[in-house]
PDB file of C-alpha atoms in Angstrom:
ATOM      1  CA  MET A 134       0.000   0.000   0.000  1.00  0.00           C
ATOM      2  CA  GLU A 135       1.360   3.384  -0.958  1.00  0.00           C
ATOM      3  CA  ARG A 136       1.474   6.150   1.581  1.00  0.00           C
ATOM      4  CA  LYS A 137      -0.560   9.257   0.925  1.00  0.00           C
ATOM      5  CA  ASN A 138       2.017  11.371   2.659  1.00  0.00           C
ATOM      6  CA  GLU A 139       5.540  10.542   3.833  1.00  0.00           C
ATOM      7  CA  ARG A 140       4.829  12.329   7.109  1.00  0.00           C
ATOM      8  CA  THR A 141       2.049   9.923   8.085  1.00  0.00           C
ATOM      9  CA  THR A 142       1.985   6.309   9.186  1.00  0.00           C
ATOM     10  CA  SER A 143       0.048   3.525   7.491  1.00  0.00           C
ATOM     11  CA  LYS A 144      -2.351   1.263   9.325  1.00  0.00           C
ATOM     12  CA  GLU A 145      -0.121  -1.679   8.361  1.00  0.00           C
ATOM     13  CA  GLU A 146       2.846  -0.046  10.101  1.00  0.00           C
ATOM     14  CA  LEU A 147       0.739   0.435  13.214  1.00  0.00           C
ATOM     15  CA  GLU A 148      -0.373  -3.201  13.089  1.00  0.00           C
ATOM     16  CA  ALA A 149       3.259  -4.330  12.873  1.00  0.00           C
ATOM     17  CA  MET A 150       4.230  -2.122  15.818  1.00  0.00           C
ATOM     18  CA  LYS A 151       1.263  -3.393  17.859  1.00  0.00           C
ATOM     19  CA  ALA A 152       2.153  -7.009  17.035  1.00  0.00           C
ATOM     20  CA  TRP A 153       5.731  -6.444  18.182  1.00  0.00           C
ATOM     21  CA  LEU A 154       4.613  -4.796  21.427  1.00  0.00           C
ATOM     22  CA  ASP A 155       2.059  -7.554  22.089  1.00  0.00           C
ATOM     23  CA  SER A 156       4.646 -10.282  21.556  1.00  0.00           C
ATOM     24  CA  HIS A 157       7.244  -8.867  23.951  1.00  0.00           C
ATOM     25  CA  PRO A 158       6.965  -8.457  27.701  1.00  0.00           C
ATOM     26  CA  LEU A 159       6.815  -4.817  28.753  1.00  0.00           C
ATOM     27  CA  PRO A 160       8.491  -3.608  31.922  1.00  0.00           C
ATOM     28  CA  ASP A 161       6.269  -1.966  34.512  1.00  0.00           C
ATOM     29  CA  ALA A 162       8.002   1.393  34.021  1.00  0.00           C
ATOM     30  CA  LEU A 163      10.447   2.883  31.538  1.00  0.00           C
ATOM     31  CA  GLN A 164      12.909   5.763  31.532  1.00  0.00           C
ATOM     32  CA  LEU A 165      12.600   6.765  27.884  1.00  0.00           C
ATOM     33  CA  ASP A 166      15.193   9.537  28.089  1.00  0.00           C
ATOM     34  CA  GLU A 167      16.561  11.981  30.672  1.00  0.00           C
ATOM     35  CA  ALA A 168      13.303  13.921  30.803  1.00  0.00           C
ATOM     36  CA  THR A 169      10.702  11.236  30.080  1.00  0.00           C
ATOM     37  CA  TYR A 170       9.786   8.655  32.706  1.00  0.00           C
ATOM     38  CA  ILE A 171       6.783   6.408  32.070  1.00  0.00           C
ATOM     39  CA  PRO A 172       5.610   4.926  35.407  1.00  0.00           C
ATOM     40  CA  ASP A 173       2.916   2.625  33.913  1.00  0.00           C
ATOM     41  CA  LEU A 174       4.196   1.514  30.533  1.00  0.00           C
ATOM     42  CA  LYS A 175       1.413  -0.964  29.687  1.00  0.00           C
ATOM     43  CA  THR A 176      -1.335   1.615  30.197  1.00  0.00           C
ATOM     44  CA  THR A 177       0.649   4.291  28.383  1.00  0.00           C
ATOM     45  CA  VAL A 178       1.306   2.049  25.366  1.00  0.00           C
ATOM     46  CA  GLY A 179      -2.392   1.165  25.191  1.00  0.00           C
ATOM     47  CA  ARG A 180      -3.423   4.801  25.215  1.00  0.00           C
ATOM     48  CA  LEU A 181      -0.762   5.783  22.693  1.00  0.00           C
ATOM     49  CA  MET A 182      -1.924   2.985  20.364  1.00  0.00           C
ATOM     50  CA  THR A 183      -5.526   4.190  20.624  1.00  0.00           C
ATOM     51  CA  GLN A 184      -4.475   7.715  19.708  1.00  0.00           C
ATOM     52  CA  ALA A 185      -2.208   6.427  16.934  1.00  0.00           C
ATOM     53  CA  TYR A 186      -5.055   4.519  15.273  1.00  0.00           C
ATOM     54  CA  LEU A 187      -7.279   7.582  15.411  1.00  0.00           C
ATOM     55  CA  CYS A 188      -4.679  10.029  14.094  1.00  0.00           C
ATOM     56  CA  HIS A 189      -2.325   8.006  11.880  1.00  0.00           C
ATOM     57  CA  GLU A 190      -3.396   9.790   8.680  1.00  0.00           C
ATOM     58  CA  ASN A 191      -2.963  13.296  10.098  1.00  0.00           C
ATOM     59  CA  PRO A 192       0.623  14.587   9.712  1.00  0.00           C
ATOM     60  CA  SER A 193       0.110  17.076  12.542  1.00  0.00           C
ATOM     61  CA  MET A 194      -0.868  14.361  15.025  1.00  0.00           C
ATOM     62  CA  GLN A 195       2.048  11.926  14.804  1.00  0.00           C
ATOM     63  CA  GLY A 196       3.293  12.481  18.371  1.00  0.00           C
ATOM     64  CA  SER A 197       1.846   9.265  19.773  1.00  0.00           C
ATOM     65  CA  ILE A 198       3.401   7.271  16.950  1.00  0.00           C
ATOM     66  CA  LEU A 199       6.787   8.913  17.457  1.00  0.00           C
ATOM     67  CA  LEU A 200       6.662   8.019  21.152  1.00  0.00           C
ATOM     68  CA  LEU A 201       5.691   4.428  20.344  1.00  0.00           C
ATOM     69  CA  ARG A 202       8.604   4.163  17.901  1.00  0.00           C
ATOM     70  CA  ARG A 203      11.003   5.454  20.551  1.00  0.00           C
ATOM     71  CA  ILE A 204       9.626   2.981  23.103  1.00  0.00           C
ATOM     72  CA  VAL A 205      10.013   0.059  20.676  1.00  0.00           C
ATOM     73  CA  ALA A 206      13.540   1.142  19.723  1.00  0.00           C
ATOM     74  CA  LEU A 207      14.589   1.379  23.371  1.00  0.00           C
ATOM     75  CA  LEU A 208      13.053  -2.007  24.218  1.00  0.00           C
ATOM     76  CA  GLN A 209      14.756  -3.597  21.208  1.00  0.00           C
ATOM     77  CA  THR A 210      18.135  -2.450  22.519  1.00  0.00           C
ATOM     78  CA  GLY A 211      17.442  -4.333  25.737  1.00  0.00           C
ATOM     79  CA  ALA A 212      16.845  -1.391  28.063  1.00  0.00           C
TER      80      ALA A 212
END
């Protein structure tokens, strides 16, 4: 499927991210960076996914997806 806009995320990309997150155990909390601490990661990921599905076609509303990508990247490095 072709993207309408390079600054948006396809539903297929979201499905792949959700599948990865569902198949890996999440820690209770996560220090994403120096300024971002997530005390309840499972709840936060669920809420970010909900927002991502609602806003994935809007280039101005990609914040939840960017956070999810950062979370996945950090978890993949074994943090």
